[in-house]
Amino acid sequence: MSKIKLLIHEVFRQGEVDTGKNTKNGIALFLSVYLKETLQLSIDEKTLVRYYDAFIAGTKKEISIEPYKLDILSKYVGYADFADFSRTFVKKDETANKTTVKINVDEDEESITEKFSKLIINITNEQHFKMPEFVKQNGMGIVGIILIAGVFFANRTQDDKKQKPLIPAFGQLLGAEPEPLKEKNCMYWDKSEYRLADCEDKNPRHDLKPLDSVLLKHFKRINRKDTLNINNALGVTWYSKFYGNVEFFTMDGEDPENGRELRASTAYIIQKYAGK
């Protein structure tokens, strides 16, 4: 992965942490405002979305980024400049998926050569495979390790082919009944966005409604009203005013918390109730 791609990944990761959003447009909107106000980098939301599509989603061809922009983006994620980022950045999860297992073979196991008595196995897996704690703590032998590896990789292969696994999950090997997967065809409002839910969810705090994929993906409440201004919010946001409190949203519809119909944000509303 190129250093520029790594940088864009880190910028959007930090943007997600800072703004609490998990959509590229929401994060890009925040970054556009924040970078201009704090680091004097004038970069519009659409350009940041193109960076995301090119370097993270991979849906667009990678584009060139001016060196001075790379320097400022590097400052946003805590580095002096892009050269400093390229020289010192270490991807935080590069070692997170690596587990070292030491297997000690009993001396009386004559069928296994002595060379295996100090065998070290490094298992690195991009799908975030973690060696079960009970394996590491209880020192399972070679047969146990091979069995687990066989179950994992066999199931992984069958999953890639969209077929039913030929080998049961590890829990089933221990006698547990398989838990059937439930389709999530409902959703509920979780303060700032809709979340998927099982239609049989009995949680009284979840006001379930039929799944609407458009609302699930695009309808969000804008938590950082202070990042809004006429340039980035007029014509692309909607608002709800209820007992003097104004909330802004990313698309038209109804306020999920009071059922009031949303209205298109005007310059007056943005200036009075959002940013300056």
mmCIF file of C-alpha atoms in Angstrom:
data_model
loop_
_atom_site.group_PDB
_atom_site.id
_atom_site.type_symbol
_atom_site.label_atom_id
_atom_site.label_comp_id
_atom_site.label_asym_id
_atom_site.label_seq_id
_atom_site.Cartn_x
_atom_site.Cartn_y
_atom_site.Cartn_z
ATOM 1 C CA MET A 1 0.000 0.000 0.000
ATOM 2 C CA SER A 2 1.423 3.388 -1.014
ATOM 3 C CA LYS A 3 2.137 6.058 1.573
ATOM 4 C CA ILE A 4 -0.477 8.359 0.028
ATOM 5 C CA LYS A 5 -3.101 5.641 0.299
ATOM 6 C CA LEU A 6 -2.088 5.012 3.911
ATOM 7 C CA LEU A 7 -2.378 8.730 4.641
ATOM 8 C CA ILE A 8 -5.886 9.016 3.191
ATOM 9 C CA HIS A 9 -6.911 5.948 5.197
ATOM 10 C CA GLU A 10 -5.608 7.602 8.378
ATOM 11 C CA VAL A 11 -7.252 10.956 7.595
ATOM 12 C CA PHE A 12 -10.694 9.376 7.209
ATOM 13 C CA ARG A 13 -10.138 7.108 10.218
ATOM 14 C CA GLN A 14 -9.285 10.136 12.362
ATOM 15 C CA GLY A 15 -12.217 12.024 10.847
ATOM 16 C CA GLU A 16 -14.550 9.233 11.893
ATOM 17 C CA VAL A 17 -13.189 9.421 15.453
ATOM 18 C CA ASP A 18 -13.461 13.219 15.604
ATOM 19 C CA THR A 19 -16.944 13.553 14.148
ATOM 20 C CA GLY A 20 -18.598 10.322 15.259
ATOM 21 C CA LYS A 21 -19.812 9.597 11.727
ATOM 22 C CA ASN A 22 -19.152 6.509 9.652
ATOM 23 C CA THR A 23 -20.108 7.687 6.162
ATOM 24 C CA LYS A 24 -17.658 9.107 3.649
ATOM 25 C CA ASN A 25 -19.835 12.157 2.914
ATOM 26 C CA GLY A 26 -20.358 12.970 6.576
ATOM 27 C CA ILE A 27 -16.660 12.657 7.348
ATOM 28 C CA ALA A 28 -15.698 14.583 4.199
ATOM 29 C CA LEU A 29 -18.032 17.440 5.178
ATOM 30 C CA PHE A 30 -16.465 17.648 8.621
ATOM 31 C CA LEU A 31 -12.907 17.473 7.263
ATOM 32 C CA SER A 32 -13.584 20.216 4.715
ATOM 33 C CA VAL A 33 -14.725 22.612 7.430
ATOM 34 C CA TYR A 34 -12.152 21.587 10.041
ATOM 35 C CA LEU A 35 -9.122 21.708 7.739
ATOM 36 C CA LYS A 36 -10.057 25.169 6.486
ATOM 37 C CA GLU A 37 -10.672 26.636 9.930
ATOM 38 C CA THR A 38 -7.743 25.075 11.794
ATOM 39 C CA LEU A 39 -5.037 24.333 9.218
ATOM 40 C CA GLN A 40 -5.912 26.868 6.501
ATOM 41 C CA LEU A 41 -6.350 24.156 3.881
ATOM 42 C CA SER A 42 -9.183 25.038 1.524
ATOM 43 C CA ILE A 43 -10.401 21.717 0.167
ATOM 44 C CA ASP A 44 -14.034 21.064 -0.687
ATOM 45 C CA GLU A 45 -16.130 18.074 0.339
ATOM 46 C CA LYS A 46 -16.334 16.673 -3.215
ATOM 47 C CA THR A 47 -12.544 16.538 -3.515
ATOM 48 C CA LEU A 48 -12.275 14.616 -0.248
ATOM 49 C CA VAL A 49 -14.954 12.196 -1.440
ATOM 50 C CA ARG A 50 -12.897 11.641 -4.622
ATOM 51 C CA TYR A 51 -9.875 10.863 -2.429
ATOM 52 C CA TYR A 52 -11.976 8.310 -0.545
ATOM 53 C CA ASP A 53 -13.247 6.661 -3.739
ATOM 54 C CA ALA A 54 -9.762 6.519 -5.237
ATOM 55 C CA PHE A 55 -7.624 5.484 -2.270
ATOM 56 C CA ILE A 56 -10.010 3.663 0.096
ATOM 57 C CA ALA A 57 -13.012 2.306 -1.803
ATOM 58 C CA GLY A 58 -10.989 1.708 -4.971
ATOM 59 C CA THR A 59 -13.952 2.638 -7.169
ATOM 60 C CA LYS A 60 -12.097 5.416 -8.952
ATOM 61 C CA LYS A 61 -8.647 5.706 -10.497
ATOM 62 C CA GLU A 62 -6.028 7.037 -8.090
ATOM 63 C CA ILE A 63 -5.391 10.748 -8.533
ATOM 64 C CA SER A 64 -2.453 12.986 -7.757
ATOM 65 C CA ILE A 65 -2.478 15.169 -4.640
ATOM 66 C CA GLU A 66 -0.417 18.332 -4.381
ATOM 67 C CA PRO A 67 2.550 18.044 -1.968
ATOM 68 C CA TYR A 68 1.383 20.928 0.211
ATOM 69 C CA LYS A 69 -1.980 19.198 0.715
ATOM 70 C CA LEU A 70 -0.233 16.000 1.704
ATOM 71 C CA ASP A 71 1.794 17.977 4.265
ATOM 72 C CA ILE A 72 -1.336 19.501 5.832
ATOM 73 C CA LEU A 73 -3.242 16.208 5.827
ATOM 74 C CA SER A 74 -0.253 14.665 7.592
ATOM 75 C CA LYS A 75 -0.421 17.412 10.233
ATOM 76 C CA TYR A 76 -4.088 16.579 10.805
ATOM 77 C CA VAL A 77 -3.169 13.011 11.809
ATOM 78 C CA GLY A 78 -0.310 14.148 14.048
ATOM 79 C CA TYR A 79 2.822 14.368 11.873
ATOM 80 C CA ALA A 80 5.071 17.300 10.990
ATOM 81 C CA ASP A 81 4.618 16.833 7.239
ATOM 82 C CA PHE A 82 4.196 14.106 4.626
ATOM 83 C CA ALA A 83 7.891 13.229 4.732
ATOM 84 C CA ASP A 84 7.615 12.674 8.486
ATOM 85 C CA PHE A 85 4.481 10.553 7.979
ATOM 86 C CA SER A 86 6.158 8.442 5.274
ATOM 87 C CA ARG A 87 9.227 7.912 7.431
ATOM 88 C CA THR A 88 7.636 7.113 10.780
ATOM 89 C CA PHE A 89 4.051 5.925 10.268
ATOM 90 C CA VAL A 90 3.331 2.372 11.380
ATOM 91 C CA LYS A 91 -0.085 0.919 10.608
ATOM 92 C CA LYS A 92 -1.656 0.206 13.970
ATOM 93 C CA ASP A 93 -3.208 -3.116 13.035
ATOM 94 C CA GLU A 94 -0.220 -4.616 11.253
ATOM 95 C CA THR A 95 0.721 -6.646 14.323
ATOM 96 C CA ALA A 96 -2.780 -7.007 15.700
ATOM 97 C CA ASN A 97 -3.572 -9.993 13.478
ATOM 98 C CA LYS A 98 -0.378 -11.907 14.217
ATOM 99 C CA THR A 99 -0.408 -14.644 16.837
ATOM 100 C CA THR A 100 2.654 -16.667 17.854
ATOM 101 C CA VAL A 101 2.041 -20.200 19.067
ATOM 102 C CA LYS A 102 4.789 -22.317 20.599
ATOM 103 C CA ILE A 103 4.125 -26.052 20.529
ATOM 104 C CA ASN A 104 6.054 -28.291 22.935
ATOM 105 C CA VAL A 105 5.930 -31.983 22.122
ATOM 106 C CA ASP A 106 6.175 -34.473 24.981
ATOM 107 C CA GLU A 107 9.456 -36.370 25.023
ATOM 108 C CA ASP A 108 7.709 -39.742 24.843
ATOM 109 C CA GLU A 109 6.024 -39.016 21.531
ATOM 110 C CA GLU A 110 8.481 -40.956 19.461
ATOM 111 C CA SER A 111 6.382 -40.697 16.307
ATOM 112 C CA ILE A 112 7.175 -36.995 15.984
ATOM 113 C CA THR A 113 10.673 -35.893 15.218
ATOM 114 C CA GLU A 114 12.532 -33.853 17.838
ATOM 115 C CA LYS A 115 12.679 -30.935 15.432
ATOM 116 C CA PHE A 116 9.063 -30.120 16.178
ATOM 117 C CA SER A 117 9.675 -29.719 19.895
ATOM 118 C CA LYS A 118 10.457 -26.033 19.507
ATOM 119 C CA LEU A 119 8.234 -25.284 16.554
ATOM 120 C CA ILE A 120 7.081 -21.670 16.307
ATOM 121 C CA ILE A 121 4.032 -20.939 14.160
ATOM 122 C CA ASN A 122 3.222 -17.379 13.098
ATOM 123 C CA ILE A 123 -0.347 -17.105 11.885
ATOM 124 C CA THR A 124 -1.098 -13.892 10.010
ATOM 125 C CA ASN A 125 -4.533 -13.423 8.548
ATOM 126 C CA GLU A 126 -6.128 -10.334 6.988
ATOM 127 C CA GLN A 127 -9.607 -11.498 8.052
ATOM 128 C CA HIS A 128 -8.683 -10.750 11.691
ATOM 129 C CA PHE A 129 -8.378 -14.419 12.720
ATOM 130 C CA LYS A 130 -7.491 -14.594 16.422
ATOM 131 C CA MET A 131 -6.131 -17.702 18.106
ATOM 132 C CA PRO A 132 -8.695 -18.630 20.808
ATOM 133 C CA GLU A 133 -7.546 -17.722 24.297
ATOM 134 C CA PHE A 134 -8.201 -21.204 25.631
ATOM 135 C CA VAL A 135 -5.797 -22.616 23.023
ATOM 136 C CA LYS A 136 -3.019 -20.235 24.063
ATOM 137 C CA GLN A 137 -3.659 -20.701 27.780
ATOM 138 C CA ASN A 138 -4.092 -24.476 27.841
ATOM 139 C CA GLY A 139 -1.307 -25.339 25.399
ATOM 140 C CA MET A 140 -3.244 -27.605 23.040
ATOM 141 C CA GLY A 141 -1.046 -30.015 21.125
ATOM 142 C CA ILE A 142 -0.274 -30.172 17.422
ATOM 143 C CA VAL A 143 -3.412 -32.189 16.671
ATOM 144 C CA GLY A 144 -5.592 -29.526 18.285
ATOM 145 C CA ILE A 145 -3.899 -26.720 16.371
ATOM 146 C CA ILE A 146 -4.222 -28.579 13.066
ATOM 147 C CA LEU A 147 -7.883 -29.343 13.792
ATOM 148 C CA ILE A 148 -8.690 -25.684 14.451
ATOM 149 C CA ALA A 149 -6.794 -24.553 11.371
ATOM 150 C CA GLY A 150 -8.602 -27.153 9.261
ATOM 151 C CA VAL A 151 -12.003 -26.037 10.498
ATOM 152 C CA PHE A 152 -11.219 -22.354 9.922
ATOM 153 C CA PHE A 153 -9.813 -22.626 6.429
ATOM 154 C CA ALA A 154 -12.366 -25.179 5.241
ATOM 155 C CA ASN A 155 -15.242 -23.001 6.391
ATOM 156 C CA ARG A 156 -13.577 -19.948 4.877
ATOM 157 C CA THR A 157 -13.283 -21.675 1.501
ATOM 158 C CA GLN A 158 -16.900 -22.748 1.515
ATOM 159 C CA ASP A 159 -18.021 -19.260 2.568
ATOM 160 C CA ASP A 160 -16.205 -17.751 -0.381
ATOM 161 C CA LYS A 161 -18.184 -20.076 -2.666
ATOM 162 C CA LYS A 162 -21.469 -19.061 -0.987
ATOM 163 C CA GLN A 163 -22.142 -22.696 -0.060
ATOM 164 C CA LYS A 164 -23.066 -24.392 3.194
ATOM 165 C CA PRO A 165 -19.886 -25.339 5.093
ATOM 166 C CA LEU A 166 -18.939 -29.012 4.838
ATOM 167 C CA ILE A 167 -17.163 -28.853 8.210
ATOM 168 C CA PRO A 168 -19.104 -27.552 11.237
ATOM 169 C CA ALA A 169 -18.061 -24.535 13.251
ATOM 170 C CA PHE A 170 -15.714 -25.141 16.187
ATOM 171 C CA GLY A 171 -18.557 -24.746 18.687
ATOM 172 C CA GLN A 172 -20.358 -27.635 17.017
ATOM 173 C CA LEU A 173 -17.260 -29.822 17.410
ATOM 174 C CA LEU A 174 -17.632 -29.298 21.156
ATOM 175 C CA GLY A 175 -21.277 -30.404 21.050
ATOM 176 C CA ALA A 176 -23.017 -27.017 20.829
ATOM 177 C CA GLU A 177 -26.057 -26.686 18.621
ATOM 178 C CA PRO A 178 -25.591 -24.296 15.676
ATOM 179 C CA GLU A 179 -27.449 -21.014 16.062
ATOM 180 C CA PRO A 180 -29.490 -20.220 12.934
ATOM 181 C CA LEU A 181 -28.772 -16.904 11.279
ATOM 182 C CA LYS A 182 -31.618 -14.422 11.446
ATOM 183 C CA GLU A 183 -32.305 -11.985 8.674
ATOM 184 C CA LYS A 184 -32.484 -8.393 9.790
ATOM 185 C CA ASN A 185 -35.421 -6.887 7.930
ATOM 186 C CA CYS A 186 -36.203 -4.113 10.398
ATOM 187 C CA MET A 187 -34.405 -1.044 11.653
ATOM 188 C CA TYR A 188 -34.600 1.432 14.525
ATOM 189 C CA TRP A 189 -33.466 5.005 15.132
ATOM 190 C CA ASP A 190 -30.338 5.186 17.292
ATOM 191 C CA LYS A 191 -30.091 8.890 18.183
ATOM 192 C CA SER A 192 -28.308 9.917 14.972
ATOM 193 C CA GLU A 193 -28.878 7.147 12.407
ATOM 194 C CA TYR A 194 -30.888 4.037 11.644
ATOM 195 C CA ARG A 195 -29.489 0.631 12.577
ATOM 196 C CA LEU A 196 -30.387 -2.848 11.366
ATOM 197 C CA ALA A 197 -32.403 -5.062 13.696
ATOM 198 C CA ASP A 198 -34.131 -8.419 13.846
ATOM 199 C CA CYS A 199 -37.888 -7.866 13.479
ATOM 200 C CA GLU A 200 -38.368 -10.038 16.579
ATOM 201 C CA ASP A 201 -36.165 -7.755 18.671
ATOM 202 C CA LYS A 202 -37.907 -7.356 22.061
ATOM 203 C CA ASN A 203 -35.826 -4.411 23.270
ATOM 204 C CA PRO A 204 -38.443 -1.832 24.388
ATOM 205 C CA ARG A 205 -36.037 0.997 23.538
ATOM 206 C CA HIS A 206 -36.011 0.003 19.859
ATOM 207 C CA ASP A 207 -38.959 1.445 17.961
ATOM 208 C CA LEU A 208 -38.792 -0.974 15.043
ATOM 209 C CA LYS A 209 -39.921 -0.104 11.530
ATOM 210 C CA PRO A 210 -39.626 -2.002 8.222
ATOM 211 C CA LEU A 211 -36.208 -1.844 6.625
ATOM 212 C CA ASP A 212 -35.734 1.045 4.192
ATOM 213 C CA SER A 213 -32.299 0.707 2.605
ATOM 214 C CA VAL A 214 -32.240 4.352 1.472
ATOM 215 C CA LEU A 215 -32.965 5.719 4.947
ATOM 216 C CA LEU A 216 -30.560 3.221 6.511
ATOM 217 C CA LYS A 217 -27.699 4.350 4.290
ATOM 218 C CA HIS A 218 -28.305 8.056 3.772
ATOM 219 C CA PHE A 219 -30.545 9.478 6.524
ATOM 220 C CA LYS A 220 -28.367 10.853 9.351
ATOM 221 C CA ARG A 221 -28.659 13.551 11.962
ATOM 222 C CA ILE A 222 -25.780 16.046 11.799
ATOM 223 C CA ASN A 223 -24.300 15.982 15.295
ATOM 224 C CA ARG A 224 -21.749 18.758 14.699
ATOM 225 C CA LYS A 225 -24.005 21.675 13.824
ATOM 226 C CA ASP A 226 -21.065 24.010 14.355
ATOM 227 C CA THR A 227 -19.439 22.659 11.171
ATOM 228 C CA LEU A 228 -22.323 23.830 8.994
ATOM 229 C CA ASN A 229 -22.372 27.071 7.060
ATOM 230 C CA ILE A 230 -24.147 28.457 4.013
ATOM 231 C CA ASN A 231 -21.441 27.195 1.655
ATOM 232 C CA ASN A 232 -21.579 23.539 2.695
ATOM 233 C CA ALA A 233 -25.127 23.133 4.054
ATOM 234 C CA LEU A 234 -27.479 25.224 1.906
ATOM 235 C CA GLY A 235 -29.426 22.994 -0.474
ATOM 236 C CA VAL A 236 -28.071 19.718 0.934
ATOM 237 C CA THR A 237 -29.438 19.672 4.504
ATOM 238 C CA TRP A 238 -32.876 19.662 6.115
ATOM 239 C CA TYR A 239 -33.993 20.688 9.589
ATOM 240 C CA SER A 240 -36.595 20.062 12.286
ATOM 241 C CA LYS A 241 -37.573 22.727 14.797
ATOM 242 C CA PHE A 242 -39.341 21.501 17.912
ATOM 243 C CA TYR A 243 -39.881 23.675 20.985
ATOM 244 C CA GLY A 244 -37.053 25.968 19.943
ATOM 245 C CA ASN A 245 -34.580 23.149 19.351
ATOM 246 C CA VAL A 246 -33.293 22.771 15.790
ATOM 247 C CA GLU A 247 -31.756 19.568 14.452
ATOM 248 C CA PHE A 248 -30.203 19.170 10.996
ATOM 249 C CA PHE A 249 -30.367 16.068 8.788
ATOM 250 C CA THR A 250 -28.673 14.817 5.633
ATOM 251 C CA MET A 251 -31.855 14.140 3.632
ATOM 252 C CA ASP A 252 -35.551 14.982 3.527
ATOM 253 C CA GLY A 253 -38.150 13.039 5.484
ATOM 254 C CA GLU A 254 -39.466 13.062 9.044
ATOM 255 C CA ASP A 255 -37.718 13.682 12.346
ATOM 256 C CA PRO A 256 -37.604 10.155 13.815
ATOM 257 C CA GLU A 257 -37.892 11.475 17.362
ATOM 258 C CA ASN A 258 -41.002 13.654 17.024
ATOM 259 C CA GLY A 259 -42.493 12.743 13.638
ATOM 260 C CA ARG A 260 -42.377 16.313 12.335
ATOM 261 C CA GLU A 261 -41.849 16.795 8.611
ATOM 262 C CA LEU A 262 -38.399 18.152 7.785
ATOM 263 C CA ARG A 263 -37.878 21.380 5.873
ATOM 264 C CA ALA A 264 -35.077 22.432 3.572
ATOM 265 C CA SER A 265 -32.456 24.455 5.464
ATOM 266 C CA THR A 266 -32.494 28.155 4.583
ATOM 267 C CA ALA A 267 -29.638 30.611 4.886
ATOM 268 C CA TYR A 268 -31.415 32.215 7.855
ATOM 269 C CA ILE A 269 -31.840 28.895 9.703
ATOM 270 C CA ILE A 270 -28.237 27.877 9.061
ATOM 271 C CA GLN A 271 -26.829 31.180 10.257
ATOM 272 C CA LYS A 272 -29.044 31.300 13.366
ATOM 273 C CA TYR A 273 -28.935 27.695 14.545
ATOM 274 C CA ALA A 274 -25.795 26.170 13.017
ATOM 275 C CA GLY A 275 -22.310 27.477 12.245
ATOM 276 C CA LYS A 276 -21.411 30.982 11.169
#
